[in-house]
mmCIF file of C-alpha atoms and ligand atoms in Angstrom:
data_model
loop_
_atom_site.group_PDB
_atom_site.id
_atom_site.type_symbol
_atom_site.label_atom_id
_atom_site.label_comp_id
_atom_site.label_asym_id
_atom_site.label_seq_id
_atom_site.Cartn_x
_atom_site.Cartn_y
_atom_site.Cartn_z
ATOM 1 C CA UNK A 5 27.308 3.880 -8.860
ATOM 2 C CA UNK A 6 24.651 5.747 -7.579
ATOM 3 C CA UNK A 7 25.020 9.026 -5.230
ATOM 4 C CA UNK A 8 22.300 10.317 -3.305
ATOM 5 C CA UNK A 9 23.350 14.174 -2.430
ATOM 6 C CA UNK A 10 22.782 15.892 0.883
ATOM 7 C CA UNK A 11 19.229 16.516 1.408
ATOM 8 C CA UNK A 12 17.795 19.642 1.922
ATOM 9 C CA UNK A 13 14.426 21.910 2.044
ATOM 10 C CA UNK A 14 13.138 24.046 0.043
ATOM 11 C CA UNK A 15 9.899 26.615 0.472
ATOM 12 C CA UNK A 16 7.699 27.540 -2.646
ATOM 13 C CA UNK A 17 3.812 28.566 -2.890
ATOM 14 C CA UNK A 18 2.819 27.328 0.425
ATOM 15 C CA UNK A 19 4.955 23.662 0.755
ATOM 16 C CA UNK A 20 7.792 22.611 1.778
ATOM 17 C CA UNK A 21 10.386 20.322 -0.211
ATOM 18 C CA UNK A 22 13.050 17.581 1.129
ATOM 19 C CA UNK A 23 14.769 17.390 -2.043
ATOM 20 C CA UNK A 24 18.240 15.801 -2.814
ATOM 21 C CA UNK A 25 20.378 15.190 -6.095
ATOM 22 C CA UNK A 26 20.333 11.885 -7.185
ATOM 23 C CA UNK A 27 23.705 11.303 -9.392
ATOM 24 C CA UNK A 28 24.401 8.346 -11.976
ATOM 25 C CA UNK A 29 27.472 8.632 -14.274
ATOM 26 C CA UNK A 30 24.887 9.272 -16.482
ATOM 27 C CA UNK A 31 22.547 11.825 -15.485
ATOM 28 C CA UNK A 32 21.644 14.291 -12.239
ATOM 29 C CA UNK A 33 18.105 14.357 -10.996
ATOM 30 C CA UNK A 34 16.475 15.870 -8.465
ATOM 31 C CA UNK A 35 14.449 13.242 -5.739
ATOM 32 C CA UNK A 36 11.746 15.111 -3.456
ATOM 33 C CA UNK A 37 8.850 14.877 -1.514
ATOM 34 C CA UNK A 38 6.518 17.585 -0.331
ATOM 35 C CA UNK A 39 3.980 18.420 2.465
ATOM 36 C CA UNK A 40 2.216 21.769 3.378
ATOM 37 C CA UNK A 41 4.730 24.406 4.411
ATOM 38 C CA UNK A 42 2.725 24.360 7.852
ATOM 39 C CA UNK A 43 4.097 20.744 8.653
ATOM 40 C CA UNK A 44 7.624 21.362 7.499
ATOM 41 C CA UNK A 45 8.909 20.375 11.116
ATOM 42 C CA UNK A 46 8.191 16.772 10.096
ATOM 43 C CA UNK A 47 10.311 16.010 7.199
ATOM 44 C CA UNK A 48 13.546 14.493 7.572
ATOM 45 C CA UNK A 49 16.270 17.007 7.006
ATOM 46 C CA UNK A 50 20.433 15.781 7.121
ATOM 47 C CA UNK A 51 19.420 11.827 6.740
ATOM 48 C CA UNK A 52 19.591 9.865 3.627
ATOM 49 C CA UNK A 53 17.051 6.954 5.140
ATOM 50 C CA UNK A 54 13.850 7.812 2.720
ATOM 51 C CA UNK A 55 16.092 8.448 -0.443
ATOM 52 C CA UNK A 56 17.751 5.370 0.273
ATOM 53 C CA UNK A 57 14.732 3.223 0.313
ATOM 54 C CA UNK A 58 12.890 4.835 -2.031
ATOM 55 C CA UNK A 59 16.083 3.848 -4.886
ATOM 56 C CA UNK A 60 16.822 0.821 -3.317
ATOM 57 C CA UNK A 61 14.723 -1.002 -5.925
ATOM 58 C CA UNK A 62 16.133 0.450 -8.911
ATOM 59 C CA UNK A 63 19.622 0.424 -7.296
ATOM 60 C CA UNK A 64 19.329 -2.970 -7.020
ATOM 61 C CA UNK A 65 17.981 -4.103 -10.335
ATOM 62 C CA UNK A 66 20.791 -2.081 -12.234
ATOM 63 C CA UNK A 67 23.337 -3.384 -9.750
ATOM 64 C CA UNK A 68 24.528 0.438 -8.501
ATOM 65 C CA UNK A 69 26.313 0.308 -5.540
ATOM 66 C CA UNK A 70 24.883 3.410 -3.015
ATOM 67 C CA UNK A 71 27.131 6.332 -1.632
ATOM 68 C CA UNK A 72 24.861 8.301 0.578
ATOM 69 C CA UNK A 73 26.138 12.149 1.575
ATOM 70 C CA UNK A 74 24.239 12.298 4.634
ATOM 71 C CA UNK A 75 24.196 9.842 7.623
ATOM 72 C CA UNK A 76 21.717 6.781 7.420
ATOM 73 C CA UNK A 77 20.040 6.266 10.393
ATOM 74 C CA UNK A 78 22.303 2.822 11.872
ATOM 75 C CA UNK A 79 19.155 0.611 12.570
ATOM 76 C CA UNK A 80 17.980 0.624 8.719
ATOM 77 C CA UNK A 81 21.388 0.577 7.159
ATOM 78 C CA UNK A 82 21.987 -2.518 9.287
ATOM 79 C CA UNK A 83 19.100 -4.180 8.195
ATOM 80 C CA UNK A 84 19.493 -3.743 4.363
ATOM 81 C CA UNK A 85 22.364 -4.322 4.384
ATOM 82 C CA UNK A 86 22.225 -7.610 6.454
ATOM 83 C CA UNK A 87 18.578 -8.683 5.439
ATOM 84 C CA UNK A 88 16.661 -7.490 3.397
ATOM 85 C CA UNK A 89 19.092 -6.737 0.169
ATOM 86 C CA UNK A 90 20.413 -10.139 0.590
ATOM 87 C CA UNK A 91 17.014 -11.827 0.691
ATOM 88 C CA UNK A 92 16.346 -10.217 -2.623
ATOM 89 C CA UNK A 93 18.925 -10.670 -4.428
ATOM 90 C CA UNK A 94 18.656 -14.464 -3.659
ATOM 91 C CA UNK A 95 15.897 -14.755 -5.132
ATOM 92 C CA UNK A 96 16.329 -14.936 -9.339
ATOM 93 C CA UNK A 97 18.363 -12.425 -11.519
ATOM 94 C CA UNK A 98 16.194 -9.589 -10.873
ATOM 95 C CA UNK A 99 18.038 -7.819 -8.467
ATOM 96 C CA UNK A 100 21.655 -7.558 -7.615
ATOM 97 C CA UNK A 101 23.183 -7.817 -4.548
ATOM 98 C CA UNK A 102 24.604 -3.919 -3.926
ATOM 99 C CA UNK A 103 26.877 -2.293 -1.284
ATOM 100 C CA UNK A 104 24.957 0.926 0.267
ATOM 101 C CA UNK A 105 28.400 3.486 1.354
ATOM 102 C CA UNK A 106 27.243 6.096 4.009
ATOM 103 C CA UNK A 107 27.960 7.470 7.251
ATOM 104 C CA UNK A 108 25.784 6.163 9.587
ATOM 105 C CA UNK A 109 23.806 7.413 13.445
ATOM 106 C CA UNK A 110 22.100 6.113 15.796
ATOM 107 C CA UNK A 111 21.095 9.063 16.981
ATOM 108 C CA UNK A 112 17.428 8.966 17.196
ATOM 109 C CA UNK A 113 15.529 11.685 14.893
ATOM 110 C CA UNK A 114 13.329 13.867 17.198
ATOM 111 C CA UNK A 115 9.124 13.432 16.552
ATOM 112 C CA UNK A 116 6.200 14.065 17.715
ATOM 113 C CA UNK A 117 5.212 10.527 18.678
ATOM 114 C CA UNK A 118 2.523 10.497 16.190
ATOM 115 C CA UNK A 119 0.623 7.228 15.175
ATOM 116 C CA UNK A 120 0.189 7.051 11.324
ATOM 117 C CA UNK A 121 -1.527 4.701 8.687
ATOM 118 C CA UNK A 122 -1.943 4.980 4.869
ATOM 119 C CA UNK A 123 -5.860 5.788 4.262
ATOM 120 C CA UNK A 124 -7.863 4.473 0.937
ATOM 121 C CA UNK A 125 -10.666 3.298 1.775
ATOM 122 C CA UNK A 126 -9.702 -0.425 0.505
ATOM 123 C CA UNK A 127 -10.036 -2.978 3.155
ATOM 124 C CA UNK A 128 -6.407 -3.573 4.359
ATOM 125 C CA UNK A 129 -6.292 0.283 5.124
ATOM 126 C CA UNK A 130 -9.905 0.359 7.046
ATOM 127 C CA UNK A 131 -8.963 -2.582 8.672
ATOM 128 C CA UNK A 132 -6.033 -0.837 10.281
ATOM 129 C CA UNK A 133 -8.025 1.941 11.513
ATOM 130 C CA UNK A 134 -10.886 -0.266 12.847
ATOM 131 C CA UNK A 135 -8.171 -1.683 15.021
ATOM 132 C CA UNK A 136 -6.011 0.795 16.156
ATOM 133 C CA UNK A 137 -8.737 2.737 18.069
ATOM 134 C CA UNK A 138 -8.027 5.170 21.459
ATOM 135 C CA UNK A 139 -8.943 1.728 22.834
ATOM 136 C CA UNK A 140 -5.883 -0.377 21.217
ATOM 137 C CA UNK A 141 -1.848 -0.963 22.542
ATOM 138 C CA UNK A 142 -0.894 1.292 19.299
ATOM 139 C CA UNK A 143 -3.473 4.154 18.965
ATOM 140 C CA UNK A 144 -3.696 6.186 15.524
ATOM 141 C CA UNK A 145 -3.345 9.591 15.573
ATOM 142 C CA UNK A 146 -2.960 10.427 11.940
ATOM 143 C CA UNK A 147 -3.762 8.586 8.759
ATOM 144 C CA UNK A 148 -1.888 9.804 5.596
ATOM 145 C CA UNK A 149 -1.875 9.944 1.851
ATOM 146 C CA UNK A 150 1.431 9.506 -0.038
ATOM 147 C CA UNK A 151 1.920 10.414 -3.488
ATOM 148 C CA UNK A 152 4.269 7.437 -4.616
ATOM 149 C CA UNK A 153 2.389 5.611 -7.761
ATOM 150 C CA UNK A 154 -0.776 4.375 -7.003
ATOM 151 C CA UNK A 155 -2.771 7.270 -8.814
ATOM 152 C CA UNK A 156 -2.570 6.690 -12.467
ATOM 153 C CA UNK A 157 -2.634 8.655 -15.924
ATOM 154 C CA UNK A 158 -1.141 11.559 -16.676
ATOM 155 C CA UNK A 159 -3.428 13.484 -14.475
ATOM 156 C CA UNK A 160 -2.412 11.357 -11.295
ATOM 157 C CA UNK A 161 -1.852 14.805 -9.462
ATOM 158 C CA UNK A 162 -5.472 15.780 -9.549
ATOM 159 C CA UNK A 163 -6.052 12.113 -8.060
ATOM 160 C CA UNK A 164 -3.685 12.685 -5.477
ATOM 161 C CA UNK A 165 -5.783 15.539 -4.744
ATOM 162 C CA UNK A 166 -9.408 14.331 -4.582
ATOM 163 C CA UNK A 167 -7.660 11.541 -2.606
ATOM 164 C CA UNK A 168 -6.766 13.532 -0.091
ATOM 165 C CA UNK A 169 -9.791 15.840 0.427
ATOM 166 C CA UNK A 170 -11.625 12.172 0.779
ATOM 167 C CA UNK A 171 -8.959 11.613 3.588
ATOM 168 C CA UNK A 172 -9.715 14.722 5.221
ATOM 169 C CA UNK A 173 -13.279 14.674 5.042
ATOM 170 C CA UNK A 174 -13.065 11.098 7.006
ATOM 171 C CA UNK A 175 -9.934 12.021 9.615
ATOM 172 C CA UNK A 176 -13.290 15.063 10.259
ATOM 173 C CA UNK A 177 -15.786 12.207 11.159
ATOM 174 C CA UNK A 178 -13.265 10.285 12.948
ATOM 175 C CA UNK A 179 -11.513 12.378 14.879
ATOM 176 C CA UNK A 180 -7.437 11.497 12.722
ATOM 177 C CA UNK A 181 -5.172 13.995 11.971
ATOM 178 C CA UNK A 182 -4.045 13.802 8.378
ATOM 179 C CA UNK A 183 -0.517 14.312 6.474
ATOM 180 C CA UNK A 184 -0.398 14.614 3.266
ATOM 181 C CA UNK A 185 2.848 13.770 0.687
ATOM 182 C CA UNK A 186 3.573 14.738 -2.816
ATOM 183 C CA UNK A 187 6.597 13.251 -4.323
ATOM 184 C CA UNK A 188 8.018 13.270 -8.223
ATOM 185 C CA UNK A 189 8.717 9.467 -7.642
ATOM 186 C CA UNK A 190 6.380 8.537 -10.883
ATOM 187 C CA UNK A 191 8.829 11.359 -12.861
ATOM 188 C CA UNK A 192 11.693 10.092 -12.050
ATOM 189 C CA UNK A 193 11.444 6.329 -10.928
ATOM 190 C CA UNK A 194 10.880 4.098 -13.240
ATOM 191 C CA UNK A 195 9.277 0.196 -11.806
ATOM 192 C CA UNK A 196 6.435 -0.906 -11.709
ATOM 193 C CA UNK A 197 4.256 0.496 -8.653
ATOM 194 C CA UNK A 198 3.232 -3.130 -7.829
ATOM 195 C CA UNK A 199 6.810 -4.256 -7.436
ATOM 196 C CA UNK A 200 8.085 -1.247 -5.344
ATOM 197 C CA UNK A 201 5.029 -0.865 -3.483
ATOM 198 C CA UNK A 202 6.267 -1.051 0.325
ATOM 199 C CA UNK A 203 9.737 0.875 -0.472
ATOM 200 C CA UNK A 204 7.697 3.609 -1.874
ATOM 201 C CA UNK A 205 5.182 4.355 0.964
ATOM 202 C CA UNK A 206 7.869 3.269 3.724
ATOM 203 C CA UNK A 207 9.990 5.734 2.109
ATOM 204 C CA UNK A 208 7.474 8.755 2.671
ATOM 205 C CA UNK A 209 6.879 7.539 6.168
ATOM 206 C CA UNK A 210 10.842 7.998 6.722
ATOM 207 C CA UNK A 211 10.431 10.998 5.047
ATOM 208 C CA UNK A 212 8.409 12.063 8.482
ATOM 209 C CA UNK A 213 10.549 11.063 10.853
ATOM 210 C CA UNK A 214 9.777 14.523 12.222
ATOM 211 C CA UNK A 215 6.113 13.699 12.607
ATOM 212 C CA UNK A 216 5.761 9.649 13.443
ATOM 213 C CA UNK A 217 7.295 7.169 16.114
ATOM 214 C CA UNK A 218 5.059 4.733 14.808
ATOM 215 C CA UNK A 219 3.752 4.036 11.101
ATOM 216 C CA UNK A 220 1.740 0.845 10.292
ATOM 217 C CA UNK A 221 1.876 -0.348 6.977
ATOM 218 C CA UNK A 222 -1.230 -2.339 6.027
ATOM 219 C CA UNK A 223 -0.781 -6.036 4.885
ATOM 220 C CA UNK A 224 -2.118 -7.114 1.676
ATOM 221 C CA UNK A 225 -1.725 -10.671 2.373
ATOM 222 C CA UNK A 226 -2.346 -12.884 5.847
ATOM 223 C CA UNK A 227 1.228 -14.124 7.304
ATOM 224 C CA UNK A 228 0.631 -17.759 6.175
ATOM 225 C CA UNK A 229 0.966 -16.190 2.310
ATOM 226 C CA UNK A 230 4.564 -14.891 2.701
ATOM 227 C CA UNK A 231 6.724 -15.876 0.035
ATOM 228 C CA UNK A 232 9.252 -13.866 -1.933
ATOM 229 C CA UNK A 233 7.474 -12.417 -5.271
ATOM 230 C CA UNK A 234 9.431 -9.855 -6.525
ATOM 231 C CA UNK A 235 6.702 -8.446 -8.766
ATOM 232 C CA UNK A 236 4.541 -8.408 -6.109
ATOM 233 C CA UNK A 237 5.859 -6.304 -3.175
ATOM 234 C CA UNK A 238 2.754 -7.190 -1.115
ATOM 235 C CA UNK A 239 3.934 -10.628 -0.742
ATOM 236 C CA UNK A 240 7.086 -9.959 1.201
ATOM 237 C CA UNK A 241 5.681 -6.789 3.520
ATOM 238 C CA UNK A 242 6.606 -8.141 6.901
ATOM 239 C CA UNK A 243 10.274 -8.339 5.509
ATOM 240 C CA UNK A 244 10.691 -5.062 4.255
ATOM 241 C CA UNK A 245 8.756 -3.418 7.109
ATOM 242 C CA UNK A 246 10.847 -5.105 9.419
ATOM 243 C CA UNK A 247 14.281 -3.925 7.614
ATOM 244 C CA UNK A 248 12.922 -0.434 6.945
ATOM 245 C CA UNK A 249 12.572 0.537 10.764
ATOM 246 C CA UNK A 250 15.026 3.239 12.285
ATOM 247 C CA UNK A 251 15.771 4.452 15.799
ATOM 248 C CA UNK A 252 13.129 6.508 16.314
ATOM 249 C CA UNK A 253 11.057 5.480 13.655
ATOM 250 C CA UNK A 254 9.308 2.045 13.982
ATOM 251 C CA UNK A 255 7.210 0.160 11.556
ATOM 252 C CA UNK A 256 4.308 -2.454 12.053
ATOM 253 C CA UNK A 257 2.931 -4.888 9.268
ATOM 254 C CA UNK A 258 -0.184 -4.303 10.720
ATOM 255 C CA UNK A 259 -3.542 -6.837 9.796
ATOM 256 C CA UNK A 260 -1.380 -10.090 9.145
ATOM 257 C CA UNK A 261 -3.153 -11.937 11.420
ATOM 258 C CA UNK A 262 -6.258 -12.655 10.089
ATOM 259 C CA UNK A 263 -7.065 -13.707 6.533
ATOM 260 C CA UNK A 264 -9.056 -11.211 3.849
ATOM 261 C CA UNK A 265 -12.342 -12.089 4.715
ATOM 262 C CA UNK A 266 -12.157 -12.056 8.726
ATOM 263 C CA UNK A 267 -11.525 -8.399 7.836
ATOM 264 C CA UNK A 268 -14.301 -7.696 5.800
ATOM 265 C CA UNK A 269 -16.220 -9.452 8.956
ATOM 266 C CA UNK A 270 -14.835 -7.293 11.460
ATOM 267 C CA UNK A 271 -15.499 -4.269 8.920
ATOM 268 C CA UNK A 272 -18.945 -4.875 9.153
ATOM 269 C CA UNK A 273 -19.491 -5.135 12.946
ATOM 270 C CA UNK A 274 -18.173 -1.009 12.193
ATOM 271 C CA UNK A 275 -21.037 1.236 11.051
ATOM 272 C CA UNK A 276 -17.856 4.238 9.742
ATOM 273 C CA UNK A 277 -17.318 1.421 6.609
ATOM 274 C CA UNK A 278 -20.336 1.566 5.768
ATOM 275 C CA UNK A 279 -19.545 5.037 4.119
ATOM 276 C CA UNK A 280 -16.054 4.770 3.682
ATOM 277 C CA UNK A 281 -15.488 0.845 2.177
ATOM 278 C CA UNK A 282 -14.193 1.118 -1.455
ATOM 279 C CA UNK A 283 -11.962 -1.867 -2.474
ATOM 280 C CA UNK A 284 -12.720 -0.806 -5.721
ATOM 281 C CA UNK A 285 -9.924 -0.517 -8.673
ATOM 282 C CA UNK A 286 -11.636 3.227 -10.155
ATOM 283 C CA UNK A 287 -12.762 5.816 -7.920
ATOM 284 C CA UNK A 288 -12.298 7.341 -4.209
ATOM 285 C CA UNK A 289 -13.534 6.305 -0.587
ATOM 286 C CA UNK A 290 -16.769 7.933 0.203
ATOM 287 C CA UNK A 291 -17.842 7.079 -3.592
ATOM 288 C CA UNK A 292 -19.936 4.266 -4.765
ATOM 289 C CA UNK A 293 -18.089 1.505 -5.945
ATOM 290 C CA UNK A 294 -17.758 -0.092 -9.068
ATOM 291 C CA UNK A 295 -19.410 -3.651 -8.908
ATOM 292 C CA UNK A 296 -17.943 -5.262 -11.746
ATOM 293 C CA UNK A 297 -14.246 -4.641 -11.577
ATOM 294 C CA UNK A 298 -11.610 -7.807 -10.343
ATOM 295 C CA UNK A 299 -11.611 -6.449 -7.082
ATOM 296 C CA UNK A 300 -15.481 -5.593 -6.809
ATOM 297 C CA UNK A 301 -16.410 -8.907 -7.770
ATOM 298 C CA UNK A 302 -14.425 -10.529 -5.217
ATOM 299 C CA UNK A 303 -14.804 -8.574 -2.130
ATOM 300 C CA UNK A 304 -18.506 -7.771 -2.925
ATOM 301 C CA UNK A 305 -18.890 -11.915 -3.203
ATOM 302 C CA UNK A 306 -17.348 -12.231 0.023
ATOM 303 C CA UNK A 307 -20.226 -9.418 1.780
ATOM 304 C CA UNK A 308 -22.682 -11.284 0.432
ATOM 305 C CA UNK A 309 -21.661 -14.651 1.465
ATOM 306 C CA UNK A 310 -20.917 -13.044 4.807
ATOM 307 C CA UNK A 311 -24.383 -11.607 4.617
ATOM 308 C CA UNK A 312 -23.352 -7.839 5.165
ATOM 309 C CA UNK A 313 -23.615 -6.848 1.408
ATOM 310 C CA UNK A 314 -26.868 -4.874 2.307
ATOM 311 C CA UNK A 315 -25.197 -3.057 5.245
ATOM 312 C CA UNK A 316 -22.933 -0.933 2.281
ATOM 313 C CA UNK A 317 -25.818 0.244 0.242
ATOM 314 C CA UNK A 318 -24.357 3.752 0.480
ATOM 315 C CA UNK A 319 -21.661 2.479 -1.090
ATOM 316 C CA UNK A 320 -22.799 -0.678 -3.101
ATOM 317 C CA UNK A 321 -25.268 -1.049 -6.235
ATOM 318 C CA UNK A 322 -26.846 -4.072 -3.897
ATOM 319 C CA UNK A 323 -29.694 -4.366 -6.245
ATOM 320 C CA UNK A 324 -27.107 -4.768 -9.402
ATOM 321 C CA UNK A 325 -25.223 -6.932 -7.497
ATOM 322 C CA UNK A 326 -27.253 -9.757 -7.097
ATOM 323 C CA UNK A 327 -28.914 -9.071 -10.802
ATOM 324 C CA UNK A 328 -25.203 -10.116 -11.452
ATOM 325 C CA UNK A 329 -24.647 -12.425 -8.950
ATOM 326 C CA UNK A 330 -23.837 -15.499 -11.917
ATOM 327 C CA UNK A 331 -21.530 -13.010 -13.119
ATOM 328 C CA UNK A 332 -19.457 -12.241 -10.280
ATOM 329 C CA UNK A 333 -19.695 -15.371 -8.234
ATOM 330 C CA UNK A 334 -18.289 -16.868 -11.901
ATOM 331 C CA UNK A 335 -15.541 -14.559 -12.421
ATOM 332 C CA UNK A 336 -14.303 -15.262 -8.854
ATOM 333 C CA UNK A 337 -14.703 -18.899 -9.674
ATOM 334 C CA UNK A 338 -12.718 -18.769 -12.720
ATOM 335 C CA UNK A 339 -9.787 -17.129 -10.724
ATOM 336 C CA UNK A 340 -9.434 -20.526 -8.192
ATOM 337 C CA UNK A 341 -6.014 -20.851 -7.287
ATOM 338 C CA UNK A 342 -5.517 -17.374 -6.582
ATOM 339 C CA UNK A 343 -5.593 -17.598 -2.225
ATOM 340 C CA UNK A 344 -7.175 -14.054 -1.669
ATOM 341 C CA UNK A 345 -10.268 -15.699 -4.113
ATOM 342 C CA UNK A 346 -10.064 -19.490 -2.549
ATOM 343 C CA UNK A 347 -10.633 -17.577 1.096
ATOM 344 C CA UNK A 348 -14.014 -16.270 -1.041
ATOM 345 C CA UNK A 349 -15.061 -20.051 -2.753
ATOM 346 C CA UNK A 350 -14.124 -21.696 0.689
ATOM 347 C CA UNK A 351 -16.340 -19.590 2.551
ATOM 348 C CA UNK A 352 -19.134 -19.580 -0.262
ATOM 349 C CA UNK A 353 -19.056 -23.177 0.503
ATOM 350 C CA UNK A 354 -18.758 -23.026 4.732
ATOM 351 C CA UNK A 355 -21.814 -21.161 4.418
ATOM 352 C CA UNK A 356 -23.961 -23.017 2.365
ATOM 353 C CA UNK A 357 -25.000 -20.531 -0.013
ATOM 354 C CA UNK A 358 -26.398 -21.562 -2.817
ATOM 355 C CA UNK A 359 -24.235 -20.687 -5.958
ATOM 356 C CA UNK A 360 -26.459 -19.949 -9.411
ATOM 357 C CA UNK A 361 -25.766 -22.754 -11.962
ATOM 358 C CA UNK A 362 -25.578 -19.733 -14.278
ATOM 359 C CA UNK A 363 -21.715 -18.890 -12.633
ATOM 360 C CA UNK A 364 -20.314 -22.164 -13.904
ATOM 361 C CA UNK A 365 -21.341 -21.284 -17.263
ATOM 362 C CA UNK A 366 -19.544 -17.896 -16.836
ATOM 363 C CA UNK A 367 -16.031 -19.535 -15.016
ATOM 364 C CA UNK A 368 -15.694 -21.281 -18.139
ATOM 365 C CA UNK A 369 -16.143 -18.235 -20.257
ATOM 366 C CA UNK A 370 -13.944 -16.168 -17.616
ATOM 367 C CA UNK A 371 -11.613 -18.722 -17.627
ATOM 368 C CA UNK A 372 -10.762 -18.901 -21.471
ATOM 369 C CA UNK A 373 -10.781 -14.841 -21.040
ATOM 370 C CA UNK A 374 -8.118 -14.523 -18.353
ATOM 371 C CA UNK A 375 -5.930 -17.409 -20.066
ATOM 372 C CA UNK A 376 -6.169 -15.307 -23.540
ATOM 373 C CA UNK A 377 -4.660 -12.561 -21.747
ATOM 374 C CA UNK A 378 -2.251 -14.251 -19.757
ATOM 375 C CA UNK A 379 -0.830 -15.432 -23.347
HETATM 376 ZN ZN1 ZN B 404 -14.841 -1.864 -8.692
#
C-alpha cells in the first residue's frame, strides 16, 4: 500500500513548494515540486492528481494499491482507473494491475486559461511551438521547463538551471511566457526517465492546474508508431495524455500527425530554428550542436537530405558535417529497422542523393559496434 498525504505549500528563499508525504509500510518521504514564490497561485493545492501520476509507475510495478488523502480530480481517476492502468498491466509482468482509493471531484480547478508546452530546443518541442502560433485553434501562451529526469549527473540542478535561462532567453524573442518547475522526483523516484517519461512531465503540468487549461505534450513518435513499449514511454503518449486529462485541465498529444522528418521540413520554412534547433543528446538550445552523437547523426542526415543543413549554421558545424558525411550517413544506415532512421534512408533515397560508398564501409563497422553492445 501506498498513501499519498494531503498536499500542501510551503514558502522558503523565494519559491514556493506543493509538497505531500508519500507513505509505504516501509518508509515516509516527502514528494514536491517547486516554482518561484511569485507564481504560487498556479500550483495545485487540496488535489492528489500530480502525486498520483507522478507514482503511478512505481505503484504499479511494485503492485501498491493507492489511498489518496485529498480528492482526485473525477475525470483522471476515471481514466486510470478504466484505461490506462489496465492497458498496462496487460501488457507483460512489468506492471501490476493496482486499485487507486481516493475521494474524488469534479469540480473544476480554477486557472488562468494559459496555453503551455515543454521547451528544449529538440524538434518535437519546436515543432509544437512552430504550430501553435497567435494564428492556430490552440495558441501558446507559455512554454515551460520541468525538472522531472531528463538532466543528468549529479549536478542535474545546475542543468535545470542553464535550461531554463535558455528558455527564457527564447520565450524574450518570441514573445512566451515561461514557468519553470523543480521537483525531487530524481531523489526520490526511482525508474528509468525513459520509461516514466509522459507521467513525469504530465504530472508537473497537473501540478499547474492553477496556471494551464491547456498543456500539449509533444509526440516523440507519428500516430502510425503507437504500440505499447513499456520501456519506452514515448511509444504510448496519446494513451497516457488522453487518461491524464482533468476537468479543467486538458491535454493534447500534439505533432502526431506528421512523421519526424515533415517536421524538420516545416522547421526550416521558420527562420526562429535556425537559432534555437538542438536535437542534440549534450548541451542546451541556443548552443551549437554536437554533430556526431546518435541523435546528431540522424537528424543532421535528414537536413541535409532535405537540403536545409546550411540554413542552421548558427547552430551546425556544416563544414564538419559533410567532412563526415560517410560517417554519419553510415551510422544511420547501420541503425535500419529503427522507423525514426528508415523515415531518414527512405527519404535519402526519394531524393536521389547520392550516398558516399565510404558509409557502407562504416554500417558494417557500426553495425558490429551497436550489436557488441546490445550483447
Ligand atoms: Zn549531438
Amino acid at each position: 500500500m501506498l498513501k499519498i498525504g494531503r498536499s500542501a505549500i510551503t514558502r522558503k528563499d523565494g519559491t514556493a513548494r506543493l509538497t505531500a508525504s508519500i507513505s509505504t509500510n516501509l518508509r515516509t518521504i516527502v514528494l514536491w515540486f517547486s516554482v518561484p514564490e511569485a507564481q504560487a497561485d498556479c500550483l495545485t493545492v487540496g488535489r492528489a492528481d500530480p502525486f498520483l501520476l507522478a507514482l503511478l509507475p512505481a505503484a504499479m510495478h511494485g503492485g501498491h494499491e493507492i489511498i489518496c488523502e485529498d480528492p482526485v480530480s473525477e475525470r483522471l481517476h476515471y481514466q486510470l482507473c478504466n484505461d490506462l492502468i489496465p492497458a498496462l498491466a496487460s501488457v507483460g509482468d512489468w506492471y501490476q494491475s493496482i486499485r487507486v482509493t481516493a475521494p474524488t471531484t469534479n469540480q473544476p480547478h480554477p486557472n488562468q486559461d494559459a496555453v503551455g508546452t515543454g521547451f528544449s530546443g529538440g524538434v518535437d518541442s519546436l515543432f509544437t511551438i512552430y504550430c501553435h502560433g497567435t494564428d492556430s485553434e490552440c495558441p501558446l501562451t507559455h512554454i515551460a521547463v520541468f525538472n522531472s529526469g531528463v538532466f543528468e549527473g549529479t549536478h542535474y540542478r545546475d542543468g535545470f538551471a542553464t535550461a531554463c535561462g535558455k528558455a527564457a532567453q527564447f520565450g524574450n524573442e518570441t514573445g512566451l511566457k515561461t514557468v519553470f518547475v523543480d521537483t525531487n522526483f530524481v531523489e526520490v523516484l526511482p525508474e528509468r526517465f525513459l520509461d516514466v517519461y509522459s507521467f513525469r512531465n504530465l504530472s508537473c503540468a497537473l501540478a499547474l492546474q492553477g496556471l494551464f487549461s491547456t498543456y500539449l505534450l509533444s509526440s516523440g513518435h507519428d500516430a502510425g508508431n503507437f504500440h505499447i513499449d513499456l520501456h519506452n514511454a514515448a511509444s504510448f503518449d496519446p494513451l497516457t495524455v488522453f487518461c491524464a486529462g482533468t476537468e479543467s485541465l486538458t491535454f493534447y498529444n500534439a505533432g502526431t500527425e506528421v512523421k519526424r522528418w515533415e517536421k524538420l521540413n516545416a522547421l526550416s520554412q521558420w527562420p526562429v530554428s535556425y537559432r534555437w534547433l538542438h536535437p542534440c543528446v549534450y548541451g542546451y538550445a541556443g548552443e551549437k550542436n554536437c554533430g556526431h552523437c546518435k541523435k546528431c547523426a540522424r537528424d543532421l542526415t535528414t537536413l541535409y537530405a532535405l537540403c536545409a543543413l546550411d540554413l542552421y549554421n548558427q547552430v551546425i558545424d556544416v563544414k564538419a558535417y559533410h567532412h563526415n558525411i560517410a560517417a554519419r550517413i553510415g551510422f544511420v544506415l547501420a541503425n535500419r529497422g529503427n522507423h525514426l532512421y528508415d523515415e531518414t534512408i527512405l527519404l535519402l533515397q526519394k531524393r536521389a542523393i547520392a550516398i558516399p560508398s565510404t558509409a557502407y564501409v562504416y554500417e558494417k563497422q557500426f553495425r558490429r559496434f551497436l550489436m557488441r553492445n546490445e550483447r
